[in-house]
């Protein structure tokens, strides 16, 4: 890649600065309207001098970056001596590339920062290029190491967010004080499978803020789905840590062939002086602008109202799917999503002729004739034992070479889970690119969901592009019906497989404009900023009751755009119609997927659901797409009250979702609204008429709150908020 690749024009966004000469030790500034950093090209390493938000709350860096100190060429482990290359380095106001070289080793390192948008965080990556003619093995280069000088007594807090995974974690949204000695460590990977008693995987991002709101804060996130780790420590007057590929179990080593470049996972960094929801809303806008597919955002139906077949699990058939489509049309759904159960066998992604005698294209066409898009589940990186033509069969020697591990004798796949192929193997990537393309093309697919353990994060093959295992440090086990191999090479396996997975997703998008991609991964296990750039929405949790859905949404909506946050709504006891609305609305704060055969509903439930879906499309969806989101209630516990507010200042409109759990008392709650204007009047319309409509001042609504009364347990209300001229 050219060293100028990052220096792309932001014409019209910033007054265009000219390429500037980079002088050793002289500060270089890079920034946008929100954030500015100063960098310094030291003789042997670069340094981040400071990070500033909007002219205040500076974070001062106290150490130079740590660049890798050795490399292996052949049998020799050689120390590296990086020297600043002034002629190769570049900077302008919105980007900088500081170049270091070790001529003897034939390695060149680019330390790069850029502002991808006028607002929001700055991005940082380190690239290491093999200029020579020999294979070189390099150790782990962190994406970002930081050490800020802080007042030793300054009260600080840290915020981080867990992934939803199989079921929502007990805490989910962590806000803790950072005392002296604070020593925090967290990880994320392509498939979170938490073990009892261990910390959950996080959405790879953290925020540090002053306990006193005036102090301001800063945050860092990782745009990568593979195995990454983050640390944060407080030692006296220093706040320090690292962000990047996970060094454990280690020692990490990755191969650079002649001419190849290793790139650290891109991180984004920014400072902020708002509260937690202000930061979240800024991040939502930034993710939409910088990471999301602009074609998806232009689709006015995004996020689509979806009905999914998993309520019937593997028993789904063509006849039932058609009945679901018929009813979905009457109810106002926009997509029929065929989940697992349609294929011949794991790895054999062709329709089961007994259950789908007319094939999938006919079913998709049927959905299209009923005005619905057609979504399809596939676990396309899983191999099984089917002898069918075109199947990924572990007995096929070619396929066997791609597996992350050999199957044990007599191995059989589970109902929809097999053995993962390592997409980091070029031939496996090529197969998956062709197979996903075939599925989308042949079955007339508008949305492709990938499920299960798609992206390898451990592999015991020695002839793949990644490093080999260390047999003494290898742990093999089975979990969730998948076979796992954890070893010293796991992070390198995950690095190659994740890059290949992104290329497969991107190729699908290129070949099928308008195609939507759902990231499921057994639900909630791959929710991160890397997949946000290579897919359109996430399943955020793999349990589907109202509380799980609201908890997972509460957590993830702190950092990721709500339109991307999909919750599946399953059948749940609804003796009263209030409980039924509560069940639906608990999944209607982001992307709404219903996992129920609606033919089971009563006429009254049909009428209520049709009305709720119409309101979602007309009123809720435009807010979910673009409005600011405020966590105006506590994290849901299923017993008391919780609530979420959207408010779009541009349209002067918003909504409050209010939920009352299983505890009979109290029957009322005050939500302190956000984002309104004092001295401005707002009309409040209670959709279920739990209170009469009223007009109140914005200042009062924010200070004293809006009272909602719901005597029925497990019930809800939607309050439309409209500014009056
Ligand atoms: Zn492998």
GROMACS .gro file of N, CA, C and O in nm, residues 543-583:
model
  164
  543UNK      N    1  -3.075  -1.458   2.399
  543UNK     CA    2  -3.199  -1.494   2.468
  543UNK      C    3  -3.299  -1.385   2.433
  543UNK      O    4  -3.260  -1.271   2.410
  544UNK      N    5  -3.427  -1.422   2.427
  544UNK     CA    6  -3.519  -1.339   2.348
  544UNK      C    7  -3.641  -1.291   2.425
  544UNK      O    8  -3.739  -1.249   2.366
  545UNK      N    9  -3.635  -1.299   2.558
  545UNK     CA   10  -3.747  -1.252   2.640
  545UNK      C   11  -3.737  -1.100   2.656
  545UNK      O   12  -3.632  -1.041   2.628
  546UNK      N   13  -3.844  -1.036   2.701
  546UNK     CA   14  -3.843  -0.889   2.707
  546UNK      C   15  -3.729  -0.832   2.791
  546UNK      O   16  -3.666  -0.733   2.752
  547UNK      N   17  -3.699  -0.894   2.904
  547UNK     CA   18  -3.593  -0.839   2.989
  547UNK      C   19  -3.456  -0.852   2.922
  547UNK      O   20  -3.378  -0.757   2.919
  548UNK      N   21  -3.425  -0.970   2.868
  548UNK     CA   22  -3.297  -0.988   2.799
  548UNK      C   23  -3.282  -0.887   2.687
  548UNK      O   24  -3.177  -0.825   2.669
  549UNK      N   25  -3.389  -0.868   2.611
  549UNK     CA   26  -3.381  -0.775   2.499
  549UNK      C   27  -3.356  -0.632   2.547
  549UNK      O   28  -3.274  -0.560   2.489
  550UNK      N   29  -3.425  -0.592   2.653
  550UNK     CA   30  -3.405  -0.453   2.699
  550UNK      C   31  -3.269  -0.434   2.765
  550UNK      O   32  -3.207  -0.331   2.750
  551UNK      N   33  -3.223  -0.537   2.839
  551UNK     CA   34  -3.090  -0.524   2.901
  551UNK      C   35  -2.980  -0.514   2.795
  551UNK      O   36  -2.892  -0.428   2.804
  552UNK      N   37  -2.985  -0.603   2.697
  552UNK     CA   38  -2.882  -0.601   2.593
  552UNK      C   39  -2.886  -0.469   2.516
  552UNK      O   40  -2.783  -0.413   2.480
  553UNK      N   41  -3.007  -0.420   2.492
  553UNK     CA   42  -3.019  -0.292   2.420
  553UNK      C   43  -2.966  -0.177   2.506
  553UNK      O   44  -2.895  -0.089   2.457
  554UNK      N   45  -3.001  -0.178   2.633
  554UNK     CA   46  -2.953  -0.073   2.724
  554UNK      C   47  -2.800  -0.066   2.718
  554UNK      O   48  -2.742   0.043   2.707
  555UNK      N   49  -2.734  -0.181   2.723
  555UNK     CA   50  -2.587  -0.183   2.725
  555UNK      C   51  -2.529  -0.136   2.590
  555UNK      O   52  -2.456  -0.038   2.585
  556UNK      N   53  -2.563  -0.207   2.483
  556UNK     CA   54  -2.498  -0.181   2.354
  556UNK      C   55  -2.528  -0.042   2.300
  556UNK      O   56  -2.446   0.017   2.228
  557UNK      N   57  -2.645   0.013   2.335
  557UNK     CA   58  -2.681   0.144   2.279
  557UNK      C   59  -2.597   0.257   2.339
  557UNK      O   60  -2.608   0.370   2.294
  558UNK      N   61  -2.512   0.227   2.437
  558UNK     CA   62  -2.420   0.330   2.483
  558UNK      C   63  -2.315   0.363   2.379
  558UNK      O   64  -2.254   0.470   2.385
  559UNK      N   65  -2.288   0.270   2.289
  559UNK     CA   66  -2.178   0.295   2.194
  559UNK      C   67  -2.214   0.272   2.047
  559UNK      O   68  -2.153   0.333   1.960
  560UNK      N   69  -2.308   0.184   2.018
  560UNK     CA   70  -2.335   0.151   1.877
  560UNK      C   71  -2.471   0.206   1.833
  560UNK      O   72  -2.564   0.216   1.914
  561UNK      N   73  -2.483   0.243   1.706
  561UNK     CA   74  -2.608   0.304   1.659
  561UNK      C   75  -2.728   0.212   1.682
  561UNK      O   76  -2.722   0.093   1.648
  562UNK      N   77  -2.837   0.263   1.738
  562UNK     CA   78  -2.949   0.176   1.773
  562UNK      C   79  -3.010   0.103   1.654
  562UNK      O   80  -3.061  -0.009   1.670
  563UNK      N   81  -3.003   0.160   1.533
  563UNK     CA   82  -3.063   0.090   1.418
  563UNK      C   83  -2.993  -0.043   1.392
  563UNK      O   84  -3.051  -0.134   1.334
  564UNK      N   85  -2.866  -0.056   1.435
  564UNK     CA   86  -2.790  -0.179   1.414
  564UNK      C   87  -2.821  -0.285   1.519
  564UNK      O   88  -2.777  -0.398   1.506
  565UNK      N   89  -2.890  -0.245   1.626
  565UNK     CA   90  -2.902  -0.334   1.742
  565UNK      C   91  -3.030  -0.414   1.733
  565UNK      O   92  -3.140  -0.364   1.761
  566UNK      N   93  -3.017  -0.538   1.692
  566UNK     CA   94  -3.132  -0.624   1.670
  566UNK      C   95  -3.161  -0.709   1.792
  566UNK      O   96  -3.072  -0.771   1.849
  567UNK      N   97  -3.289  -0.710   1.830
  567UNK     CA   98  -3.333  -0.804   1.932
  567UNK      C   99  -3.442  -0.892   1.869
  567UNK      O  100  -3.527  -0.844   1.794
  568UNK      N  101  -3.433  -1.021   1.900
  568UNK     CA  102  -3.534  -1.117   1.855
  568UNK      C  103  -3.640  -1.125   1.964
  568UNK      O  104  -3.607  -1.144   2.081
  569UNK      N  105  -3.765  -1.115   1.925
  569UNK     CA  106  -3.875  -1.123   2.021
  569UNK      C  107  -3.940  -1.261   2.007
  569UNK      O  108  -3.994  -1.295   1.901
  570UNK      N  109  -3.932  -1.340   2.116
  570UNK     CA  110  -3.991  -1.475   2.111
  570UNK      C  111  -4.126  -1.475   2.183
  570UNK      O  112  -4.161  -1.380   2.254
  571UNK      N  113  -4.198  -1.584   2.165
  571UNK     CA  114  -4.327  -1.599   2.234
  571UNK      C  115  -4.303  -1.597   2.384
  571UNK      O  116  -4.208  -1.659   2.434
  572UNK      N  117  -4.389  -1.528   2.454
  572UNK     CA  118  -4.370  -1.504   2.597
  572UNK      C  119  -4.510  -1.497   2.657
  572UNK      O  120  -4.604  -1.456   2.588
  573UNK      N  121  -4.529  -1.534   2.784
  573UNK     CA  122  -4.666  -1.535   2.837
  573UNK      C  123  -4.728  -1.396   2.836
  573UNK      O  124  -4.674  -1.303   2.895
  574UNK      N  125  -4.841  -1.381   2.769
  574UNK     CA  126  -4.906  -1.250   2.758
  574UNK      C  127  -5.055  -1.265   2.787
  574UNK      O  128  -5.139  -1.249   2.698
  575UNK      N  129  -5.090  -1.295   2.914
  575UNK     CA  130  -5.232  -1.311   2.946
  575UNK      C  131  -5.312  -1.183   2.919
  575UNK      O  132  -5.431  -1.192   2.887
  576UNK      N  133  -5.251  -1.067   2.931
  576UNK     CA  134  -5.323  -0.942   2.907
  576UNK      C  135  -5.264  -0.875   2.784
  576UNK      O  136  -5.146  -0.890   2.753
  577UNK      N  137  -5.343  -0.792   2.719
  577UNK     CA  138  -5.295  -0.724   2.599
  577UNK      C  139  -5.182  -0.626   2.633
  577UNK      O  140  -5.093  -0.601   2.552
  578UNK      N  141  -5.181  -0.574   2.758
  578UNK     CA  142  -5.071  -0.488   2.801
  578UNK      C  143  -4.938  -0.564   2.800
  578UNK      O  144  -4.833  -0.508   2.766
  579UNK      N  145  -4.944  -0.694   2.841
  579UNK     CA  146  -4.822  -0.776   2.841
  579UNK      C  147  -4.775  -0.800   2.697
  579UNK      O  148  -4.655  -0.807   2.670
  580UNK      N  149  -4.871  -0.812   2.608
  580UNK     CA  150  -4.838  -0.836   2.466
  580UNK      C  151  -4.765  -0.715   2.406
  580UNK      O  152  -4.663  -0.728   2.339
  581UNK      N  153  -4.817  -0.597   2.435
  581UNK     CA  154  -4.750  -0.475   2.386
  581UNK      C  155  -4.611  -0.460   2.448
  581UNK      O  156  -4.516  -0.419   2.383
  582UNK      N  157  -4.602  -0.493   2.578
  582UNK     CA  158  -4.474  -0.488   2.650
  582UNK      C  159  -4.372  -0.581   2.583
  582UNK      O  160  -4.256  -0.544   2.562
  583UNK      N  161  -4.416  -0.700   2.547
  583UNK     CA  162  -4.328  -0.797   2.479
  583UNK      C  163  -4.279  -0.739   2.345
  583UNK      O  164  -4.159  -0.743   2.315
   0.00000   0.00000   0.00000
